[in-house]
């Protein structure tokens, strides 16, 4: 008789599982067109937010010279979304997310018209415009995060997408402020407080020297104060016209 303890031989493949698929960020963006489009739009949005922060704070500093009002610009960039977020979530869950995002960005563009009316006596117009833009921005991140699971094709894409989108905010905060500060320096807005932020970021990255385009040599002293050495001043060539010819 057969041994009672004997077991029936099993195939070696019975317990073999397929190796888990590992997906890189670039491969994800290449293979999933919908996630790629959403990611690019998100990056441009975040980049523009902090690029605009440099321009707005610089404008307020130039028009008023008030550090208090400059601080209010940062408040307008951050605090309003705290109050709007509790109602943004239910609205996003109730309505089509794509239509919500389109509507929000159109309203943000209309709100930005307020910056055109900002002047020394109407700083409130720019602050109000930024408050409205920040309130509307509270709808964007929840809508994007809710859309990612619907666009990911499998759990690995979902995992990688969450990591990629989650890191984009911090990266674009740095990039937007740094690029804005560089352009501000090239347009002679180097004495404004935002240039200090961008200059410190550039120094942290190891940048120590730079060339600057300006016709006013006294304007680039602020950059040197943060540890950047101006090795060359490139003058801007302006052709004579009937209005400025002597």
Coordinates of N, CA and C in Angstrom, one line a residue:
X1 N 0.8 -1.2 0.0 CA 0.0 0.0 0.0 C 0.9 1.2 0.0
X2 N 0.3 2.3 -0.6 CA 1.0 3.6 -0.6 C 1.2 4.2 0.8
X3 N 2.3 4.8 1.0 CA 2.6 5.5 2.3 C 1.6 6.6 2.5
X4 N 1.0 6.5 3.7 CA -0.1 7.5 4.0 C 0.5 8.9 4.1
X5 N 1.8 9.0 4.4 CA 2.3 10.4 4.6 C 2.8 11.0 3.2
X6 N 2.8 10.1 2.2 CA 3.3 10.6 0.9 C 2.4 11.7 0.4
X7 N 3.0 12.6 -0.2 CA 2.2 13.7 -0.8 C 2.3 13.6 -2.3
X8 N 1.3 14.1 -3.0 CA 1.3 14.1 -4.4 C 2.2 15.1 -5.0
X9 N 3.1 14.7 -5.9 CA 4.0 15.7 -6.4 C 3.3 16.9 -7.1
X10 N 3.8 18.0 -6.9 CA 3.2 19.2 -7.6 C 4.1 19.8 -8.5
X11 N 3.6 20.6 -9.4 CA 4.4 21.2 -10.5 C 5.2 22.4 -9.8
X12 N 6.4 22.6 -10.3 CA 7.2 23.7 -9.8 C 6.7 25.0 -10.1
X13 N 5.7 25.1 -11.0 CA 5.2 26.4 -11.5 C 4.0 26.8 -10.7
X14 N 3.5 25.9 -9.8 CA 2.3 26.2 -9.0 C 2.4 27.4 -8.1
X15 N 3.6 27.6 -7.6 CA 3.8 28.7 -6.6 C 4.7 29.8 -7.2
X16 N 4.9 29.8 -8.5 CA 5.7 30.8 -9.1 C 4.8 32.0 -9.5
X17 N 5.1 33.2 -9.0 CA 4.4 34.4 -9.4 C 5.2 35.3 -10.3
X18 N 4.5 36.0 -11.1 CA 5.1 36.9 -12.0 C 5.8 38.0 -11.2
X19 N 7.0 38.4 -11.6 CA 7.7 39.5 -10.9 C 6.9 40.8 -11.1
X20 N 6.8 41.6 -10.0 CA 6.1 42.8 -10.0 C 6.7 43.8 -11.0
X21 N 5.9 44.5 -11.8 CA 6.4 45.4 -12.8 C 6.8 46.7 -12.1
X22 N 8.0 47.1 -12.4 CA 8.6 48.4 -11.9 C 8.5 49.4 -13.0
X23 N 7.9 50.6 -12.7 CA 7.7 51.6 -13.7 C 8.4 52.9 -13.3
X24 N 9.2 53.4 -14.1 CA 9.9 54.7 -13.9 C 9.0 55.8 -14.3
X25 N 9.4 57.0 -13.8 CA 8.5 58.2 -14.0 C 8.5 58.5 -15.5
X26 N 9.7 58.5 -16.2 CA 9.7 58.8 -17.6 C 8.9 57.8 -18.4
X27 N 9.0 56.5 -18.1 CA 8.3 55.5 -18.8 C 6.8 55.7 -18.6
X28 N 6.4 56.1 -17.4 CA 5.0 56.3 -17.1 C 4.5 57.5 -18.0
X29 N 5.2 58.5 -18.1 CA 4.8 59.7 -18.9 C 4.8 59.4 -20.4
X30 N 5.7 58.5 -20.8 CA 5.7 58.1 -22.2 C 4.5 57.2 -22.6
X31 N 4.1 56.3 -21.7 CA 3.2 55.3 -22.0 C 1.7 55.7 -21.7
X32 N 1.5 56.7 -20.9 CA 0.1 57.0 -20.5 C -0.1 58.5 -20.9
X33 N -0.7 58.7 -22.1 CA -0.9 60.0 -22.6 C -1.7 60.9 -21.7
X34 N -2.8 60.4 -21.1 CA -3.7 61.2 -20.3 C -2.9 61.7 -19.0
X35 N -2.2 60.8 -18.4 CA -1.4 61.2 -17.2 C -0.3 62.2 -17.6
X36 N 0.3 62.0 -18.8 CA 1.3 63.0 -19.3 C 0.7 64.4 -19.4
X37 N -0.4 64.4 -20.1 CA -1.0 65.8 -20.3 C -1.4 66.4 -18.9
X38 N -1.9 65.6 -18.0 CA -2.3 66.2 -16.7 C -1.1 66.6 -16.0
X39 N 0.0 65.9 -16.0 CA 1.2 66.2 -15.3 C 1.8 67.5 -15.9
X40 N 1.9 67.6 -17.2 CA 2.4 68.9 -17.8 C 1.6 70.1 -17.4
X41 N 0.3 69.9 -17.4 CA -0.6 71.0 -17.0 C -0.4 71.4 -15.6
X42 N -0.2 70.4 -14.7 CA 0.0 70.7 -13.3 C 1.4 71.4 -13.1
X43 N 2.4 70.9 -13.8 CA 3.7 71.6 -13.7 C 3.7 73.0 -14.1
X44 N 3.0 73.3 -15.3 CA 2.9 74.7 -15.8 C 2.2 75.5 -14.8
X45 N 1.1 75.0 -14.2 CA 0.3 75.7 -13.2 C 1.1 76.1 -12.0
X46 N 1.8 75.1 -11.4 CA 2.6 75.4 -10.2 C 3.7 76.4 -10.5
X47 N 4.4 76.2 -11.7 CA 5.5 77.0 -12.1 C 5.0 78.5 -12.2
X48 N 3.8 78.6 -12.8 CA 3.3 80.0 -13.0 C 2.9 80.6 -11.7
X49 N 2.4 79.8 -10.7 CA 2.0 80.4 -9.4 C 3.2 81.1 -8.8
X50 N 4.3 80.4 -8.7 CA 5.5 81.0 -8.0 C 6.2 82.0 -8.8
X51 N 6.1 81.8 -10.1 CA 6.7 82.9 -11.0 C 5.9 84.2 -10.8
X52 N 4.6 84.1 -10.7 CA 3.8 85.2 -10.5 C 4.1 85.8 -9.1
X53 N 4.4 85.0 -8.1 CA 4.6 85.5 -6.7 C 5.8 86.4 -6.8
X54 N 6.9 86.1 -7.5 CA 8.0 87.0 -7.6 C 7.6 88.3 -8.2
X55 N 6.8 88.3 -9.3 CA 6.5 89.5 -10.0 C 5.6 90.4 -9.1
X56 N 4.6 89.8 -8.4 CA 3.7 90.5 -7.6 C 4.3 91.2 -6.4
X57 N 5.2 90.4 -5.7 CA 5.8 91.0 -4.5 C 6.8 92.1 -5.0
X58 N 7.4 91.9 -6.1 CA 8.3 92.9 -6.6 C 7.6 94.2 -6.9
X59 N 6.4 94.0 -7.5 CA 5.6 95.2 -7.9 C 5.1 95.9 -6.6
X60 N 4.7 95.2 -5.6 CA 4.2 95.8 -4.4 C 5.3 96.5 -3.7
X61 N 6.5 95.9 -3.7 CA 7.7 96.5 -3.0 C 8.1 97.8 -3.8
X62 N 8.0 97.8 -5.1 CA 8.4 99.0 -5.9 C 7.4 100.1 -5.7
X63 N 6.1 99.8 -5.6 CA 5.1 100.8 -5.5 C 4.9 101.4 -4.1
X64 N 5.2 100.6 -3.1 CA 4.9 101.1 -1.7 C 6.1 101.1 -0.8
X65 N 7.1 100.2 -1.1 CA 8.2 100.1 -0.2 C 7.9 99.6 1.2
X66 N 6.7 99.0 1.3 CA 6.2 98.5 2.6 C 6.5 97.0 2.7
X67 N 7.2 96.6 3.7 CA 7.4 95.1 4.0 C 6.1 94.5 4.5
X68 N 5.3 95.3 5.1 CA 4.0 94.7 5.6 C 3.2 94.3 4.4
X69 N 3.1 95.1 3.4 CA 2.2 94.8 2.3 C 2.8 93.6 1.5
X70 N 4.2 93.6 1.4 CA 4.8 92.4 0.8 C 4.5 91.1 1.5
X71 N 4.4 91.2 2.9 CA 4.0 90.0 3.7 C 2.6 89.7 3.4
X72 N 1.7 90.7 3.1 CA 0.3 90.4 2.8 C 0.2 89.6 1.5
X73 N 1.1 89.9 0.6 CA 1.1 89.1 -0.7 C 1.2 87.6 -0.4
X74 N 2.2 87.3 0.5 CA 2.3 85.9 0.8 C 1.1 85.3 1.5
X75 N 0.5 86.1 2.3 CA -0.7 85.7 3.0 C -1.8 85.4 2.0
X76 N -1.9 86.3 1.0 CA -2.9 86.1 -0.1 C -2.6 84.9 -0.9
X77 N -1.4 84.5 -1.0 CA -1.0 83.3 -1.7 C -1.3 82.0 -1.0
X78 N -1.5 82.0 0.3 CA -1.6 80.8 1.1 C -2.8 80.6 1.9
X79 N -3.2 81.6 2.7 CA -4.3 81.5 3.7 C -5.7 81.2 3.1
X80 N -6.1 81.9 2.0 CA -7.5 81.7 1.5 C -7.8 80.3 1.2
X81 N -6.9 79.5 0.6 CA -7.2 78.1 0.3 C -7.5 77.3 1.5
X82 N -7.0 77.7 2.7 CA -7.3 77.0 3.9 C -8.8 77.0 4.2
X83 N -9.5 78.1 3.9 CA -10.9 78.3 4.2 C -11.8 77.7 3.1
X84 N -11.2 77.6 1.9 CA -12.0 77.1 0.7 C -12.0 75.6 0.6
X85 N -10.9 75.0 1.0 CA -10.7 73.6 0.9 C -11.8 72.7 1.4
X86 N -12.5 73.0 2.5 CA -13.6 72.2 3.0 C -14.7 72.1 2.1
X87 N -15.0 73.1 1.3 CA -16.1 73.1 0.3 C -15.7 72.6 -1.0
X88 N -14.4 72.7 -1.3 CA -13.9 72.3 -2.6 C -14.0 70.8 -2.8
X89 N -13.7 70.0 -1.8 CA -13.8 68.5 -1.9 C -15.2 68.0 -2.4
X90 N -16.3 68.4 -1.6 CA -17.6 68.0 -2.0 C -18.0 68.4 -3.4
X91 N -17.6 69.6 -3.8 CA -18.0 70.1 -5.2 C -17.3 69.2 -6.2
X92 N -16.0 68.9 -6.0 CA -15.3 68.1 -6.9 C -15.9 66.7 -7.1
X93 N -16.3 66.1 -5.9 CA -16.9 64.8 -6.0 C -18.3 64.8 -6.6
X94 N -19.0 65.9 -6.7 CA -20.3 66.0 -7.2 C -20.3 66.3 -8.7
X95 N -19.4 67.0 -9.2 CA -19.4 67.5 -10.6 C -18.3 66.8 -11.4
X96 N -18.4 66.9 -12.7 CA -17.3 66.4 -13.6 C -16.0 67.1 -13.3
X97 N -15.0 66.4 -13.0 CA -13.7 67.0 -12.6 C -13.0 67.8 -13.7
X98 N -13.1 67.3 -14.9 CA -12.5 68.0 -16.0 C -13.2 69.4 -16.2
X99 N -14.5 69.4 -16.1 CA -15.2 70.7 -16.3 C -14.9 71.6 -15.1
X100 N -14.7 71.0 -13.9 CA -14.4 71.9 -12.7 C -13.0 72.5 -13.0
X101 N -12.0 71.7 -13.4 CA -10.7 72.3 -13.7 C -10.7 73.4 -14.7
X102 N -11.4 73.1 -15.8 CA -11.5 74.2 -16.9 C -12.2 75.4 -16.4
X103 N -13.3 75.3 -15.6 CA -14.0 76.4 -15.1 C -13.1 77.2 -14.1
X104 N -12.4 76.5 -13.3 CA -11.5 77.1 -12.3 C -10.4 78.0 -13.0
X105 N -9.8 77.4 -14.0 CA -8.7 78.1 -14.6 C -9.2 79.3 -15.4
X106 N -10.4 79.2 -16.0 CA -10.9 80.4 -16.7 C -11.2 81.5 -15.7
X107 N -11.8 81.1 -14.6 CA -12.1 82.1 -13.5 C -10.8 82.7 -13.0
X108 N -9.7 81.9 -12.9 CA -8.5 82.5 -12.4 C -7.9 83.5 -13.4
X109 N -8.0 83.2 -14.7 CA -7.6 84.1 -15.7 C -8.3 85.4 -15.6
X110 N -9.6 85.3 -15.4 CA -10.4 86.6 -15.3 C -10.1 87.3 -14.0
X111 N -9.8 86.6 -13.0 CA -9.4 87.3 -11.7 C -8.1 88.0 -11.9
X112 N -7.2 87.5 -12.7 CA -5.9 88.1 -12.9 C -5.9 89.5 -13.6
X113 N -7.1 89.8 -14.2 CA -7.3 91.1 -14.8 C -7.1 92.2 -13.7
X114 N -7.4 91.8 -12.5 CA -7.2 92.8 -11.4 C -5.8 93.4 -11.2
X115 N -4.8 92.6 -11.7 CA -3.4 93.1 -11.6 C -3.2 94.3 -12.5
X116 N -4.0 94.4 -13.6 CA -3.8 95.5 -14.5 C -4.2 96.8 -13.8
X117 N -5.0 96.7 -12.8 CA -5.5 98.0 -12.1 C -4.8 98.3 -10.8
X118 N -3.7 97.5 -10.6 CA -2.9 97.7 -9.4 C -2.0 99.0 -9.6
X119 N -2.0 99.8 -8.6 CA -1.2 101.0 -8.6 C -0.8 101.4 -7.2
X120 N -0.1 102.4 -7.0 CA 0.3 102.8 -5.6 C -0.8 103.1 -4.7
X121 N -1.9 103.6 -5.3 CA -3.1 103.9 -4.5 C -4.2 102.8 -4.6
X122 N -3.9 101.7 -5.4 CA -4.8 100.6 -5.5 C -4.1 99.3 -5.4
X123 N -3.3 99.2 -4.3 CA -2.7 97.9 -4.1 C -3.7 96.8 -3.7
X124 N -4.8 97.3 -3.2 CA -5.9 96.3 -2.8 C -6.4 95.6 -4.0
X125 N -6.3 96.2 -5.2 CA -6.8 95.5 -6.4 C -6.0 94.2 -6.7
X126 N -4.6 94.4 -6.6 CA -3.8 93.2 -6.8 C -3.9 92.2 -5.7
X127 N -4.1 92.6 -4.5 CA -4.2 91.6 -3.4 C -5.6 90.9 -3.5
X128 N -6.6 91.6 -3.9 CA -7.9 91.0 -4.0 C -7.9 90.0 -5.2
X129 N -7.2 90.3 -6.3 CA -7.1 89.4 -7.4 C -6.4 88.1 -7.0
X130 N -5.3 88.3 -6.2 CA -4.5 87.1 -5.8 C -5.3 86.3 -4.8
X131 N -6.1 86.9 -3.9 CA -7.0 86.1 -3.0 C -8.0 85.3 -3.8
X132 N -8.6 85.9 -4.8 CA -9.5 85.1 -5.6 C -8.9 83.9 -6.4
X133 N -7.7 84.2 -6.9 CA -6.9 83.1 -7.6 C -6.6 82.0 -6.6
X134 N -6.2 82.3 -5.4 CA -5.8 81.3 -4.4 C -7.0 80.5 -4.0
X135 N -8.2 81.2 -3.8 CA -9.4 80.5 -3.5 C -9.8 79.5 -4.5
X136 N -9.6 79.9 -5.8 CA -10.0 79.0 -6.9 C -8.9 77.8 -7.0
X137 N -7.7 78.1 -6.6 CA -6.6 77.1 -6.7 C -6.9 75.9 -5.7
X138 N -7.7 76.2 -4.7 CA -8.0 75.1 -3.7 C -8.8 74.0 -4.4
X139 N -9.4 74.2 -5.5 CA -10.1 73.2 -6.2 C -9.2 72.3 -7.1
X140 N -8.0 72.8 -7.4 CA -7.2 72.2 -8.4 C -6.5 70.9 -7.9
X141 N -5.8 71.0 -6.8 CA -5.1 69.8 -6.3 C -6.0 68.6 -6.0
X142 N -7.1 68.9 -5.3 CA -8.1 67.7 -5.0 C -8.6 67.1 -6.3
X143 N -8.9 67.9 -7.3 CA -9.5 67.4 -8.5 C -8.4 66.6 -9.2
X144 N -7.2 67.0 -9.3 CA -6.1 66.3 -9.9 C -5.9 64.9 -9.2
X145 N -5.8 65.0 -7.9 CA -5.6 63.8 -7.1 C -6.7 62.8 -7.2
X146 N -7.9 63.3 -7.4 CA -9.1 62.4 -7.5 C -9.1 61.8 -9.0
X147 N -8.5 62.5 -9.9 CA -8.5 62.0 -11.3 C -7.4 60.9 -11.6
X148 N -6.4 61.0 -10.8 CA -5.2 60.1 -11.1 C -5.6 58.6 -11.0
X149 N -6.4 58.1 -10.0 CA -6.8 56.7 -10.0 C -7.6 56.3 -11.3
X150 N -8.3 57.2 -11.8 CA -9.1 56.9 -13.0 C -8.3 56.8 -14.3
X151 N -7.1 57.5 -14.3 CA -6.3 57.5 -15.4 C -5.2 56.5 -15.4
X152 N -4.8 56.0 -14.2 CA -3.8 55.0 -14.1 C -4.3 53.6 -14.6
X153 N -3.5 52.9 -15.3 CA -4.0 51.6 -15.9 C -3.8 50.4 -15.0
X154 N -3.0 50.5 -14.0 CA -2.7 49.4 -13.1 C -2.2 49.9 -11.8
X155 N -2.1 49.1 -10.7 CA -1.6 49.6 -9.4 C -0.2 50.2 -9.5
X156 N 0.7 49.7 -10.3 CA 2.0 50.3 -10.4 C 2.0 51.7 -11.0
X157 N 1.2 51.9 -12.0 CA 1.1 53.2 -12.5 C 0.5 54.2 -11.5
X158 N -0.5 53.7 -10.7 CA -1.1 54.5 -9.7 C 0.0 54.9 -8.6
X159 N 0.8 53.9 -8.2 CA 1.8 54.2 -7.2 C 2.8 55.2 -7.7
X160 N 3.3 55.1 -9.0 CA 4.3 56.0 -9.5 C 3.7 57.3 -9.8
X161 N 2.4 57.4 -10.2 CA 1.7 58.7 -10.4 C 1.6 59.5 -9.2
X162 N 1.2 58.8 -8.1 CA 1.1 59.5 -6.8 C 2.4 60.1 -6.4
X163 N 3.5 59.4 -6.5 CA 4.8 59.9 -6.2 C 5.2 61.0 -7.1
X164 N 4.9 60.9 -8.3 CA 5.4 61.9 -9.3 C 4.6 63.2 -9.1
X165 N 3.3 63.1 -9.0 CA 2.5 64.3 -8.8 C 2.7 65.0 -7.4
X166 N 2.9 64.1 -6.4 CA 3.2 64.6 -5.1 C 4.4 65.4 -5.0
X167 N 5.5 65.1 -5.8 CA 6.7 65.8 -5.7 C 6.7 67.1 -6.6
X168 N 5.8 67.2 -7.5 CA 5.8 68.3 -8.4 C 5.6 69.7 -7.7
X169 N 4.8 69.7 -6.7 CA 4.6 71.0 -6.0 C 5.8 71.6 -5.5
X170 N 6.6 70.8 -4.7 CA 7.8 71.3 -4.1 C 8.8 71.7 -5.2
X171 N 9.0 70.9 -6.2 CA 10.0 71.2 -7.2 C 9.6 72.4 -8.0
X172 N 8.3 72.6 -8.3 CA 8.0 73.8 -9.1 C 7.9 75.1 -8.2
X173 N 7.7 74.9 -6.9 CA 7.9 76.1 -6.0 C 9.3 76.6 -6.1
X174 N 10.3 75.8 -6.1 CA 11.7 76.2 -6.2 C 11.9 76.7 -7.6
X175 N 11.5 76.0 -8.6 CA 11.9 76.4 -10.0 C 11.2 77.7 -10.4
X176 N 9.9 77.8 -10.0 CA 9.2 79.1 -10.4 C 9.8 80.3 -9.7
X177 N 10.2 80.2 -8.4 CA 10.8 81.3 -7.8 C 12.2 81.7 -8.3
X178 N 12.9 80.6 -8.6 CA 14.3 80.8 -9.1 C 14.3 81.5 -10.5
X179 N 13.4 80.9 -11.4 CA 13.4 81.5 -12.7 C 12.8 82.9 -12.7
X180 N 11.8 83.2 -11.8 CA 11.3 84.5 -11.7 C 12.3 85.5 -11.2
X181 N 13.2 85.0 -10.2 CA 14.2 85.9 -9.7 C 15.3 86.2 -10.8
X182 N 15.6 85.2 -11.6 CA 16.6 85.5 -12.6 C 16.1 86.5 -13.7
X183 N 14.8 86.3 -14.1 CA 14.3 87.3 -15.0 C 14.1 88.6 -14.4
X184 N 13.8 88.7 -13.1 CA 13.7 89.9 -12.5 C 15.0 90.7 -12.5
X185 N 16.1 89.9 -12.3 CA 17.4 90.5 -12.3 C 17.8 91.0 -13.7
X186 N 17.4 90.3 -14.7 CA 17.6 90.7 -16.1 C 16.8 91.9 -16.5
X187 N 15.8 92.2 -15.8 CA 15.0 93.4 -16.1 C 15.1 94.5 -15.1
X188 N 16.2 94.4 -14.4 CA 16.6 95.4 -13.4 C 15.8 95.4 -12.1
X189 N 15.0 94.4 -11.9 CA 14.2 94.3 -10.7 C 15.0 93.5 -9.7
X190 N 16.2 94.0 -9.3 CA 17.1 93.2 -8.5 C 17.2 93.7 -7.0
X191 N 16.5 94.8 -6.8 CA 16.5 95.3 -5.4 C 15.3 94.8 -4.6
X192 N 14.4 94.1 -5.3 CA 13.2 93.7 -4.7 C 13.5 92.5 -3.8
X193 N 12.6 92.3 -2.8 CA 12.8 91.2 -1.9 C 12.8 89.8 -2.6
X194 N 11.9 89.6 -3.6 CA 11.9 88.2 -4.2 C 13.2 87.8 -4.8
X195 N 14.0 88.8 -5.2 CA 15.3 88.4 -5.8 C 16.2 87.8 -4.7
X196 N 16.0 88.2 -3.5 CA 16.8 87.6 -2.4 C 16.4 86.2 -2.2
X197 N 15.1 85.8 -2.4 CA 14.7 84.4 -2.3 C 15.4 83.6 -3.4
X198 N 15.3 84.1 -4.6 CA 15.9 83.4 -5.8 C 17.4 83.3 -5.7
X199 N 18.0 84.4 -5.2 CA 19.5 84.4 -5.1 C 19.9 83.4 -4.1
X200 N 19.3 83.3 -3.0 CA 19.6 82.3 -2.0 C 19.5 80.9 -2.5
X201 N 18.5 80.7 -3.3 CA 18.3 79.4 -3.9 C 19.5 79.0 -4.9
X202 N 19.8 80.0 -5.7 CA 20.9 79.8 -6.6 C 22.3 79.6 -5.9
X203 N 22.5 80.3 -4.8 CA 23.7 80.1 -4.0 C 23.7 78.6 -3.4
X204 N 22.5 78.2 -2.9 CA 22.4 76.9 -2.4 C 22.7 75.8 -3.4
X205 N 22.4 76.1 -4.7 CA 22.7 75.2 -5.8 C 24.2 75.2 -6.2
X206 N 24.9 76.1 -5.6 CA 26.4 76.1 -5.9 C 26.8 77.2 -6.9
X207 N 25.8 78.0 -7.4 CA 26.1 79.1 -8.3 C 26.7 80.2 -7.6
X208 N 27.9 80.7 -8.0 CA 28.6 81.8 -7.4 C 28.8 83.0 -8.3
X209 N 28.8 82.8 -9.6 CA 29.0 83.9 -10.5 C 27.9 84.0 -11.5
X210 N 27.7 85.2 -12.1 CA 26.7 85.3 -13.1 C 26.9 86.6 -13.9
X211 N 26.4 86.6 -15.1 CA 26.4 87.8 -15.9 C 25.0 88.4 -15.9
X212 N 24.9 89.7 -16.0 CA 23.6 90.4 -15.9 C 23.5 91.4 -17.0
X213 N 22.3 91.5 -17.6 CA 22.0 92.5 -18.6 C 21.3 93.7 -18.0
X214 N 22.0 94.8 -18.0 CA 21.4 96.0 -17.5 C 22.2 97.2 -18.0
X215 N 21.6 98.4 -18.0 CA 22.3 99.6 -18.3 C 22.6 100.4 -17.1
X216 N 22.2 99.9 -15.9 CA 22.4 100.6 -14.7 C 23.3 99.8 -13.8
X217 N 24.5 100.1 -13.6 CA 25.4 99.3 -12.8 C 25.1 99.3 -11.4
X218 N 24.4 100.3 -10.9 CA 24.1 100.4 -9.5 C 23.0 99.4 -9.1
X219 N 22.3 98.8 -10.1 CA 21.1 98.0 -9.8 C 21.5 96.6 -9.4
X220 N 22.7 96.1 -9.6 CA 23.0 94.7 -9.3 C 23.7 94.5 -8.0
X221 N 23.8 95.6 -7.2 CA 24.4 95.4 -5.9 C 23.7 94.5 -5.0
X222 N 22.3 94.4 -5.1 CA 21.5 93.6 -4.3 C 21.9 92.1 -4.4
X223 N 22.2 91.7 -5.7 CA 22.5 90.3 -5.9 C 23.8 89.9 -5.2
X224 N 24.8 90.8 -5.3 CA 26.1 90.5 -4.6 C 26.0 90.4 -3.1
X225 N 24.9 91.1 -2.6 CA 24.7 91.0 -1.1 C 24.3 89.6 -0.7
X226 N 23.9 88.8 -1.6 CA 23.5 87.4 -1.2 C 24.6 86.4 -1.6
X227 N 25.8 86.9 -2.0 CA 26.9 85.9 -2.2 C 27.1 85.6 -3.7
X228 N 26.4 86.3 -4.6 CA 26.6 86.1 -6.0 C 27.5 87.1 -6.6
X229 N 28.5 86.7 -7.3 CA 29.5 87.7 -7.9 C 29.1 88.0 -9.3
X230 N 28.9 89.2 -9.6 CA 28.6 89.7 -11.0 C 29.9 89.8 -11.7
X231 N 30.2 88.9 -12.6 CA 31.4 88.9 -13.3 C 31.4 89.8 -14.6
X232 N 30.2 90.1 -15.0 CA 30.1 91.0 -16.2 C 28.8 91.6 -16.3
X233 N 28.8 92.9 -16.6 CA 27.5 93.6 -16.9 C 27.4 93.8 -18.4
X234 N 26.3 93.2 -19.0 CA 26.1 93.3 -20.4 C 25.2 94.4 -20.7
X235 N 25.6 95.5 -21.4 CA 24.7 96.6 -21.6 C 23.6 96.2 -22.6
X236 N 22.5 96.9 -22.5 CA 21.4 96.7 -23.5 C 21.5 97.7 -24.6
X237 N 21.7 97.3 -25.8 CA 21.8 98.3 -26.9 C 20.5 98.8 -27.3
X238 N 20.3 100.1 -27.3 CA 19.1 100.8 -27.6 C 19.4 101.7 -28.8
X239 N 18.8 101.5 -29.9 CA 19.0 102.3 -31.1 C 18.3 103.7 -30.9
X240 N 18.9 104.7 -31.4 CA 18.3 106.1 -31.4 C 17.0 106.1 -32.1
X241 N 16.1 106.8 -31.6 CA 14.8 107.0 -32.3 C 14.5 108.5 -32.3
X242 N 13.5 108.9 -33.0 CA 13.2 110.4 -33.0 C 12.8 110.9 -31.6
X243 N 12.3 109.9 -30.7 CA 11.9 110.4 -29.4 C 13.1 110.5 -28.5
X244 N 14.2 109.7 -28.6 CA 15.3 109.8 -27.7 C 16.6 110.4 -28.3
X245 N 16.6 110.7 -29.6 CA 17.8 111.2 -30.2 C 18.1 112.6 -29.7
X246 N 19.3 112.9 -29.4 CA 19.7 114.2 -29.0 C 19.7 115.2 -30.1

